[in-house]
Coordinates of N, CA, C and O and ligand atoms in Angstrom, one line a residue:
L89 N 0.9 -1.2 0.0 CA 0.0 0.0 0.0 C 0.8 1.3 0.0 O 1.8 1.3 0.6
S90 N 0.5 2.2 -0.8 CA 1.1 3.5 -0.7 C 1.0 4.1 0.6 O 0.0 4.0 1.3
T91 N 2.0 4.9 1.1 CA 1.9 5.5 2.4 C 1.6 7.0 2.2 O 1.4 7.7 3.2
A92 N 1.4 7.5 1.0 CA 1.1 8.9 0.7 C 0.0 9.1 -0.2 O 0.0 10.1 -0.9
F93 N -1.0 8.2 0.0 CA -2.2 8.5 -1.0 C -3.0 9.7 -0.7 O -3.1 10.2 0.5
R94 N -3.7 10.3 -1.6 CA -4.6 11.4 -1.4 C -6.0 10.8 -1.2 O -6.4 9.9 -2.0
L95 N -6.7 11.3 -0.2 CA -8.0 10.7 0.1 C -9.1 11.3 -0.7 O -9.3 12.6 -0.7
L96 N -9.9 10.5 -1.4 CA -11.1 11.0 -2.1 C -12.3 10.7 -1.4 O -12.6 9.4 -1.2
L97 N -13.1 11.7 -0.9 CA -14.1 11.5 0.0 C -15.5 11.8 -0.7 O -15.7 12.9 -1.0
P98 N -16.4 10.8 -0.9 CA -17.6 11.2 -1.6 C -18.5 12.2 -0.8 O -18.4 12.1 0.5
R99 N -19.1 13.1 -1.3 CA -19.8 14.2 -0.7 C -20.8 13.6 0.4 O -20.9 14.2 1.5
Q100 N -21.4 12.6 0.0 CA -22.4 12.0 0.9 C -21.8 11.6 2.3 O -22.4 11.8 3.3
I101 N -20.6 11.0 2.2 CA -19.9 10.5 3.4 C -19.5 11.8 4.2 O -19.5 11.8 5.4
Y102 N -18.9 12.7 3.4 CA -18.5 14.0 4.2 C -19.7 14.7 5.0 O -19.5 14.9 6.2
T103 N -20.8 14.7 4.4 CA -22.0 15.2 5.1 C -22.4 14.3 6.2 O -22.7 14.8 7.3
A104 N -22.3 13.0 6.1 CA -22.6 12.1 7.1 C -21.7 12.3 8.3 O -22.1 12.3 9.5
L105 N -20.3 12.5 8.1 CA -19.4 12.7 9.1 C -19.8 14.0 10.0 O -19.7 14.0 11.3
L106 N -20.2 15.1 9.4 CA -20.5 16.2 10.0 C -21.8 16.1 10.8 O -22.0 16.5 11.9
E107 N -22.8 15.3 10.2 CA -24.0 15.1 10.9 C -23.9 14.1 12.1 O -24.5 14.5 13.2
Q108 N -23.0 13.2 12.0 CA -22.7 12.4 13.2 C -22.1 13.2 14.2 O -22.5 13.0 15.5
A109 N -21.2 14.0 14.0 CA -20.4 14.9 14.9 C -21.5 15.7 15.7 O -21.4 15.8 16.9
R110 N -22.5 16.3 15.0 CA -23.5 17.1 15.6 C -24.4 16.3 16.5 O -24.8 16.6 17.5
A111 N -24.8 15.1 15.9 CA -25.7 14.2 16.6 C -25.1 13.8 18.0 O -25.8 13.5 18.8
E112 N -23.8 13.6 18.1 CA -23.2 13.0 19.2 C -22.7 14.1 20.3 O -22.2 13.8 21.3
L113 N -23.0 15.4 19.9 CA -22.7 16.4 20.9 C -23.4 16.1 22.3 O -24.5 15.5 22.3
P114 N -22.8 16.4 23.4 CA -21.5 17.1 23.6 C -20.2 16.3 23.4 O -19.2 16.8 23.6
N115 N -20.4 15.0 23.0 CA -19.3 14.1 23.1 C -18.6 14.0 21.7 O -19.2 14.3 20.7
E116 N -17.3 13.5 21.7 CA -16.7 13.3 20.4 C -17.3 12.0 19.7 O -17.7 11.0 20.4
S117 N -17.4 12.1 18.4 CA -17.9 10.9 17.6 C -16.6 10.3 16.9 O -15.6 11.0 16.9
C118 N -16.8 9.2 16.4 CA -15.6 8.5 15.8 C -16.0 7.5 14.8 O -17.3 7.1 14.8
G119 N -15.2 6.9 14.0 CA -15.6 5.9 13.0 C -14.4 5.6 12.0 O -13.3 6.2 12.3
L120 N -14.6 4.8 11.0 CA -13.6 4.4 10.1 C -14.1 4.6 8.7 O -15.4 4.6 8.4
L121 N -13.2 4.9 7.8 CA -13.5 4.9 6.4 C -12.7 3.9 5.6 O -11.5 3.8 5.9
A122 N -13.3 3.3 4.7 CA -12.5 2.2 4.0 C -12.8 2.3 2.4 O -13.9 2.8 2.1
G123 N -12.0 1.7 1.6 CA -12.1 1.8 0.3 C -11.0 1.2 -0.4 O -10.3 0.3 0.1
R124 N -10.5 1.8 -1.6 CA -9.5 1.2 -2.4 C -8.5 2.2 -2.8 O -8.7 3.3 -3.0
I125 N -7.2 1.7 -2.7 CA -6.1 2.5 -3.1 C -5.7 2.2 -4.5 O -5.6 1.1 -4.9
D126 N -5.7 3.3 -5.4 CA -5.3 3.1 -6.7 C -4.1 4.1 -7.1 O -4.4 5.3 -7.2
G127 N -2.9 3.6 -7.1 CA -1.9 4.6 -7.3 C -1.7 5.5 -6.2 O -1.6 5.1 -4.9
A128 N -1.9 6.8 -6.4 CA -1.7 7.6 -5.2 C -2.9 8.2 -4.7 O -3.0 9.2 -4.0
V129 N -4.1 7.6 -5.1 CA -5.4 7.9 -4.6 C -6.1 6.9 -3.8 O -6.1 5.7 -4.1
G130 N -6.6 7.3 -2.7 CA -7.4 6.4 -1.8 C -9.0 6.8 -1.9 O -9.3 7.8 -1.3
Q131 N -9.6 6.0 -2.7 CA -11.1 6.3 -3.0 C -11.9 5.7 -1.7 O -12.0 4.5 -1.7
V132 N -12.6 6.5 -0.9 CA -13.5 6.0 0.1 C -14.7 5.5 -0.4 O -15.3 6.1 -1.3
E133 N -15.1 4.3 0.0 CA -16.4 3.7 -0.5 C -17.3 3.5 0.7 O -18.5 3.4 0.5
R134 N -16.8 3.2 1.9 CA -17.8 3.0 3.0 C -17.4 3.8 4.2 O -16.2 4.0 4.5
C135 N -18.3 4.1 5.0 CA -18.2 4.8 6.3 C -18.8 3.9 7.3 O -19.9 3.4 7.2
Y136 N -18.0 3.7 8.4 CA -18.4 2.9 9.6 C -18.5 3.8 10.8 O -17.5 3.9 11.4
P137 N -19.6 4.4 11.2 CA -19.6 5.2 12.4 C -19.5 4.1 13.6 O -20.0 3.1 13.5
L138 N -18.7 4.6 14.5 CA -18.5 3.8 15.7 C -19.0 4.5 17.0 O -19.2 5.6 16.9
V139 N -19.1 3.6 18.0 CA -19.5 4.2 19.3 C -18.4 4.6 20.1 O -17.4 3.9 20.2
N140 N -18.4 5.9 20.6 CA -17.4 6.3 21.5 C -17.6 5.8 22.9 O -18.5 6.4 23.6
Q141 N -16.9 4.7 23.3 CA -17.3 4.2 24.6 C -16.9 4.9 25.8 O -17.3 4.6 27.0
L142 N -16.1 6.1 25.6 CA -15.8 6.9 26.7 C -16.9 7.9 26.9 O -16.9 8.7 27.9
A143 N -17.7 8.1 25.8 CA -18.8 9.1 25.9 C -18.3 10.4 26.4 O -18.8 11.0 27.5
S144 N -17.2 11.0 25.9 CA -16.5 12.1 26.5 C -16.4 13.2 25.3 O -16.3 13.0 24.2
P145 N -16.5 14.5 25.8 CA -16.3 15.6 24.9 C -14.8 15.9 24.6 O -14.5 16.7 23.8
K146 N -13.9 15.2 25.3 CA -12.5 15.5 25.2 C -11.6 14.4 24.7 O -10.5 14.5 24.3
E147 N -12.2 13.1 24.6 CA -11.5 12.0 24.0 C -12.4 11.0 23.5 O -13.6 11.1 23.6
Y148 N -11.8 10.1 22.8 CA -12.7 8.9 22.2 C -11.9 7.6 22.3 O -10.7 7.6 22.3
E149 N -12.7 6.5 22.3 CA -12.1 5.2 22.1 C -13.2 4.4 21.6 O -14.4 4.3 22.1
S150 N -13.0 3.8 20.3 CA -14.0 3.0 19.7 C -14.3 1.7 20.4 O -13.5 1.0 20.7
E151 N -15.6 1.5 20.4 CA -16.1 0.2 20.9 C -15.6 -0.9 20.1 O -15.8 -1.0 18.9
D152 N -15.2 -2.0 20.8 CA -14.7 -3.2 20.2 C -15.5 -3.9 19.2 O -15.2 -4.3 18.1
R153 N -16.9 -4.0 19.6 CA -17.8 -4.8 18.7 C -18.0 -4.1 17.3 O -18.0 -4.7 16.3
G154 N -18.0 -2.7 17.4 CA -18.2 -2.0 16.1 C -16.9 -2.2 15.3 O -17.0 -2.3 14.1
L155 N -15.7 -2.2 16.0 CA -14.5 -2.3 15.1 C -14.5 -3.7 14.5 O -14.1 -3.8 13.3
F156 N -14.9 -4.7 15.2 CA -14.9 -6.0 14.8 C -15.9 -6.1 13.6 O -15.4 -6.7 12.5
N157 N -17.0 -5.7 13.7 CA -18.0 -5.8 12.7 C -17.5 -5.0 11.4 O -17.7 -5.5 10.3
A158 N -16.9 -3.9 11.6 CA -16.3 -3.1 10.4 C -15.3 -3.9 9.7 O -15.3 -3.9 8.5
S159 N -14.3 -4.5 10.5 CA -13.2 -5.2 9.8 C -13.8 -6.4 9.0 O -13.3 -6.7 7.9
K160 N -14.8 -7.0 9.6 CA -15.4 -8.1 9.0 C -16.0 -7.7 7.7 O -15.9 -8.4 6.5
D161 N -16.7 -6.7 7.6 CA -17.4 -6.1 6.5 C -16.4 -5.8 5.4 O -16.6 -6.0 4.3
M162 N -15.3 -5.1 5.8 CA -14.3 -4.8 4.9 C -13.7 -6.0 4.3 O -13.3 -6.0 3.0
R163 N -13.4 -7.0 4.9 CA -12.8 -8.3 4.5 C -13.7 -8.8 3.5 O -13.3 -9.3 2.4
Q164 N -15.0 -8.9 3.7 CA -16.1 -9.4 2.8 C -16.1 -8.6 1.5 O -16.3 -9.2 0.5
L165 N -16.0 -7.3 1.6 CA -16.1 -6.5 0.5 C -14.7 -6.3 -0.3 O -14.6 -5.9 -1.4
G166 N -13.7 -6.8 0.4 CA -12.4 -6.7 -0.2 C -11.9 -5.3 -0.3 O -11.2 -4.9 -1.3
I167 N -12.2 -4.5 0.8 CA -11.7 -3.2 0.7 C -10.8 -3.0 1.9 O -10.7 -3.7 2.9
D168 N -10.0 -1.8 2.0 CA -9.1 -1.6 3.0 C -9.4 -0.4 3.8 O -10.1 0.5 3.4
L169 N -8.9 -0.5 5.1 CA -9.1 0.7 5.9 C -8.1 1.9 5.5 O -6.9 1.7 5.3
L170 N -8.8 3.0 5.2 CA -8.0 4.2 4.6 C -7.9 5.3 5.6 O -6.8 6.0 5.7
A171 N -8.9 5.4 6.5 CA -8.8 6.6 7.4 C -9.7 6.2 8.7 O -10.6 5.4 8.6
V172 N -9.2 6.9 9.7 CA -10.1 6.9 11.0 C -10.4 8.4 11.2 O -9.7 9.3 10.8
Y173 N -11.6 8.5 11.8 CA -12.1 9.9 12.0 C -12.6 10.1 13.4 O -13.1 9.1 14.0
H174 N -12.5 11.3 14.0 CA -13.2 11.7 15.2 C -13.5 13.1 15.1 O -13.0 13.9 14.3
S175 N -14.3 13.5 16.1 CA -14.7 15.0 16.1 C -14.1 15.7 17.3 O -13.7 15.1 18.3
H176 N -13.9 17.0 17.1 CA -13.6 17.8 18.2 C -14.7 18.9 18.4 O -14.8 19.8 17.7
P177 N -15.6 18.6 19.4 CA -16.8 19.5 19.5 C -16.4 21.0 19.9 O -17.1 21.8 19.5
T178 N -15.3 21.2 20.7 CA -15.1 22.5 21.1 C -13.7 23.1 20.7 O -13.2 24.1 21.3
S179 N -13.0 22.3 19.8 CA -11.6 22.8 19.5 C -11.3 22.7 17.9 O -12.2 22.0 17.3
E180 N -10.2 23.2 17.5 CA -9.9 23.1 16.1 C -9.7 21.8 15.6 O -9.4 20.9 16.4
P181 N -9.8 21.4 14.3 CA -9.6 20.1 13.8 C -8.2 19.7 13.6 O -7.6 19.4 12.5
V182 N -7.4 19.9 14.7 CA -6.0 19.6 14.7 C -5.7 18.5 15.8 O -6.3 18.6 16.9
P183 N -4.8 17.6 15.6 CA -4.6 16.5 16.5 C -4.2 16.9 17.9 O -3.3 17.9 18.0
S184 N -4.7 16.4 19.0 CA -4.3 16.8 20.2 C -3.1 15.9 20.7 O -2.9 14.9 20.0
R185 N -2.5 16.2 21.7 CA -1.4 15.3 22.2 C -2.0 13.8 22.5 O -1.4 12.9 22.2
R186 N -3.2 13.7 23.0 CA -3.8 12.5 23.3 C -4.0 11.7 22.0 O -3.8 10.6 21.9
D187 N -4.5 12.5 20.9 CA -4.6 11.8 19.6 C -3.3 11.2 19.1 O -3.2 10.1 18.6
L188 N -2.2 11.8 19.4 CA -0.9 11.3 19.0 C -0.5 10.0 19.9 O -0.1 9.0 19.4
E189 N -0.7 10.2 21.2 CA -0.4 9.0 22.1 C -1.3 7.8 21.8 O -0.8 6.8 22.0
R190 N -2.5 8.0 21.4 CA -3.3 6.9 21.1 C -3.5 6.6 19.7 O -4.6 6.0 19.2
N191 N -2.6 6.9 18.8 CA -2.6 6.5 17.5 C -2.1 5.1 17.2 O -1.0 4.8 17.2
Y192 N -3.1 4.2 17.3 CA -2.7 2.7 17.3 C -2.5 2.3 15.8 O -2.1 1.2 15.6
Y193 N -2.8 3.2 14.8 CA -2.8 2.7 13.4 C -1.5 3.1 12.6 O -1.2 2.6 11.5
G194 N -0.6 3.8 13.3 CA 0.6 4.2 12.5 C 0.3 5.2 11.5 O -0.7 5.9 11.6
S195 N 1.4 5.5 10.7 CA 1.2 6.6 9.8 C 0.7 6.2 8.4 O 0.6 6.8 7.4
G196 N 0.3 4.8 8.3 CA -0.1 4.3 7.1 C -1.6 4.7 6.6 O -1.9 4.6 5.5
I197 N -2.3 5.2 7.6 CA -3.7 5.7 7.3 C -3.8 7.1 7.6 O -2.9 7.7 8.3
I198 N -4.9 7.8 7.2 CA -5.2 9.1 7.4 C -6.1 9.4 8.6 O -6.9 8.4 8.8
H199 N -5.8 10.3 9.3 CA -6.8 10.7 10.5 C -7.5 12.0 10.1 O -7.0 13.0 9.9
L200 N -8.8 11.9 10.0 CA -9.6 13.0 9.7 C -10.2 13.5 11.1 O -10.7 12.7 12.0
I201 N -10.2 14.8 11.2 CA -10.8 15.4 12.4 C -11.9 16.4 11.9 O -11.6 17.2 11.1
V202 N -13.1 16.2 12.5 CA -14.1 17.1 12.2 C -14.3 18.2 13.4 O -14.3 17.6 14.5
S203 N -14.4 19.4 13.1 CA -14.5 20.4 14.2 C -15.8 21.0 14.0 O -16.2 21.4 13.0
L204 N -16.5 21.1 15.3 CA -17.7 21.9 15.4 C -17.5 23.4 15.9 O -18.4 24.0 16.3
A205 N -16.1 23.7 16.0 CA -15.8 24.9 16.7 C -14.6 25.5 15.9 O -13.5 25.6 16.6
T206 N -14.7 25.8 14.6 CA -13.7 26.4 14.0 C -14.1 27.4 13.0 O -15.2 27.4 12.5
S207 N -13.3 28.4 12.7 CA -13.6 29.3 11.7 C -13.1 28.9 10.3 O -13.5 29.6 9.4
G208 N -12.3 27.9 10.3 CA -11.7 27.4 9.1 C -12.6 26.2 8.6 O -13.7 26.1 8.9
P209 N -12.0 25.4 7.7 CA -12.6 24.2 7.2 C -13.0 23.3 8.4 O -12.2 23.0 9.2
P210 N -14.2 22.7 8.4 CA -14.7 21.8 9.5 C -14.0 20.5 9.4 O -14.1 19.7 10.4
L211 N -13.3 20.1 8.4 CA -12.7 18.8 8.2 C -11.2 19.0 7.7 O -11.0 19.7 6.7
R212 N -10.2 18.4 8.5 CA -9.0 18.4 8.0 C -8.3 17.0 8.2 O -8.8 16.2 9.1
A213 N -7.3 16.7 7.3 CA -6.7 15.4 7.3 C -5.3 15.4 7.8 O -4.6 16.3 7.4
W214 N -4.9 14.4 8.5 CA -3.6 14.4 9.1 C -2.9 13.0 9.0 O -3.7 12.0 8.9
R215 N -1.7 12.9 9.0 CA -0.8 11.8 9.3 C -0.1 11.9 10.5 O 0.5 13.0 10.8
L216 N -0.4 11.0 11.4 CA 0.3 11.1 12.8 C 1.4 10.2 13.0 O 1.4 9.1 12.5
S217 N 2.4 10.7 13.7 CA 3.5 9.8 14.2 C 3.4 10.0 15.8 O 2.5 10.6 16.2
A218 N 4.4 9.3 16.4 CA 4.3 9.3 17.9 C 4.4 10.7 18.5 O 3.7 11.0 19.5
D219 N 5.1 11.6 17.9 CA 5.2 12.9 18.5 C 5.1 14.0 17.5 O 5.4 15.2 17.8
S220 N 4.6 13.8 16.3 CA 4.4 14.9 15.4 C 3.2 14.6 14.5 O 2.7 13.5 14.4
F221 N 2.8 15.6 13.7 CA 1.7 15.3 12.7 C 1.9 16.2 11.5 O 2.6 17.3 11.6
A222 N 1.4 15.8 10.3 CA 1.5 16.5 9.1 C 0.2 16.5 8.4 O -0.5 15.5 8.5
E223 N -0.2 17.6 7.8 CA -1.5 17.6 7.1 C -1.4 16.7 5.9 O -0.4 16.5 5.2
A224 N -2.5 16.0 5.6 CA -2.6 15.0 4.6 C -3.6 15.7 3.5 O -4.5 16.5 3.9
E225 N -3.5 15.2 2.3 CA -4.3 15.7 1.2 C -5.7 14.9 1.1 O -5.6 13.7 1.2
W226 N -6.7 15.7 1.0 CA -8.0 15.0 0.7 C -8.8 15.9 -0.2 O -8.5 17.2 -0.2
E227 N -9.8 15.3 -0.7 CA -10.7 16.1 -1.6 C -12.1 15.4 -1.7 O -12.1 14.3 -1.6
M228 N -13.0 16.3 -1.8 CA -14.4 15.7 -2.0 C -14.7 15.4 -3.4 O -14.1 16.0 -4.4
C229 N -15.4 14.3 -3.5 CA -15.8 13.9 -4.9 C -17.3 13.5 -4.9 O -17.9 13.4 -3.8
E230 N -17.8 13.5 -6.1 CA -19.2 13.2 -6.2 C -19.4 11.7 -6.2 O -18.5 11.0 -6.6
E231 N -20.6 11.2 -5.7 CA -20.9 9.8 -5.7 C -20.9 9.3 -7.2 O -21.5 9.9 -8.0
T232 N -20.3 8.1 -7.4 CA -20.5 7.4 -8.6 C -21.4 6.2 -8.5 O -21.4 5.7 -7.5
D233 N -21.9 5.8 -9.6 CA -22.8 4.6 -9.6 C -21.9 3.4 -10.3 O -22.5 2.3 -10.5
E234 N -20.7 3.7 -10.5 CA -19.9 2.6 -11.1 C -19.8 1.4 -10.1 O -19.6 1.5 -9.0
P235 N -19.9 0.2 -10.8 CA -19.6 -1.0 -9.9 C -18.2 -0.9 -9.3 O -17.3 -0.4 -10.0
P236 N -17.9 -1.5 -8.2 CA -16.6 -1.5 -7.7 C -15.6 -2.3 -8.6 O -16.1 -3.3 -9.2
R237 N -14.6 -1.8 -8.8 CA -13.6 -2.5 -9.6 C -12.9 -3.7 -8.9 O -12.8 -3.6 -7.7
P238 N -12.4 -4.7 -9.6 CA -11.8 -5.8 -8.9 C -10.4 -5.3 -8.2 O -9.8 -4.4 -8.8
A239 N -10.2 -5.8 -7.1 CA -9.0 -5.4 -6.3 C -7.8 -5.8 -7.2 O -7.7 -6.7 -7.9
G240 N -6.6 -5.0 -6.9 CA -5.3 -5.4 -7.6 C -5.4 -4.9 -9.0 O -4.4 -4.5 -9.5
Ligands
ZN148 ZN1 -8.8 14.5 19.0

């Protein structure tokens, strides 16, 4: 897998991420995005909203059952985990120190953060390492009705 793919996010999923963030106020929302990597592009195809079992406005931890069901579905569809997302109800869409400490996925995937309290874009993408982060590229795309292409 490429470690520097650009994330293509269907508008419908972008809207769903913002709606989920609002619906779960005052707490942080979280979930996974999966799809296919083709060259330098990661096309998101599925969104898996997860339960924040900490039910906290300051941190999140995805519930195991939801994670398990999402990975099972990805395996069945033959798609890969491309990104994890969570919301910041009262702060900028920038990784917190806790986000870096709890980055279990390494830098191979993208971290999206949705902010409900920013004057800038409500969604930003990042690649995290243990003690630093860098902005990642993403863009919105329109939904297509094309059947999924075979993997590989
Ligand atoms: Zn965070």
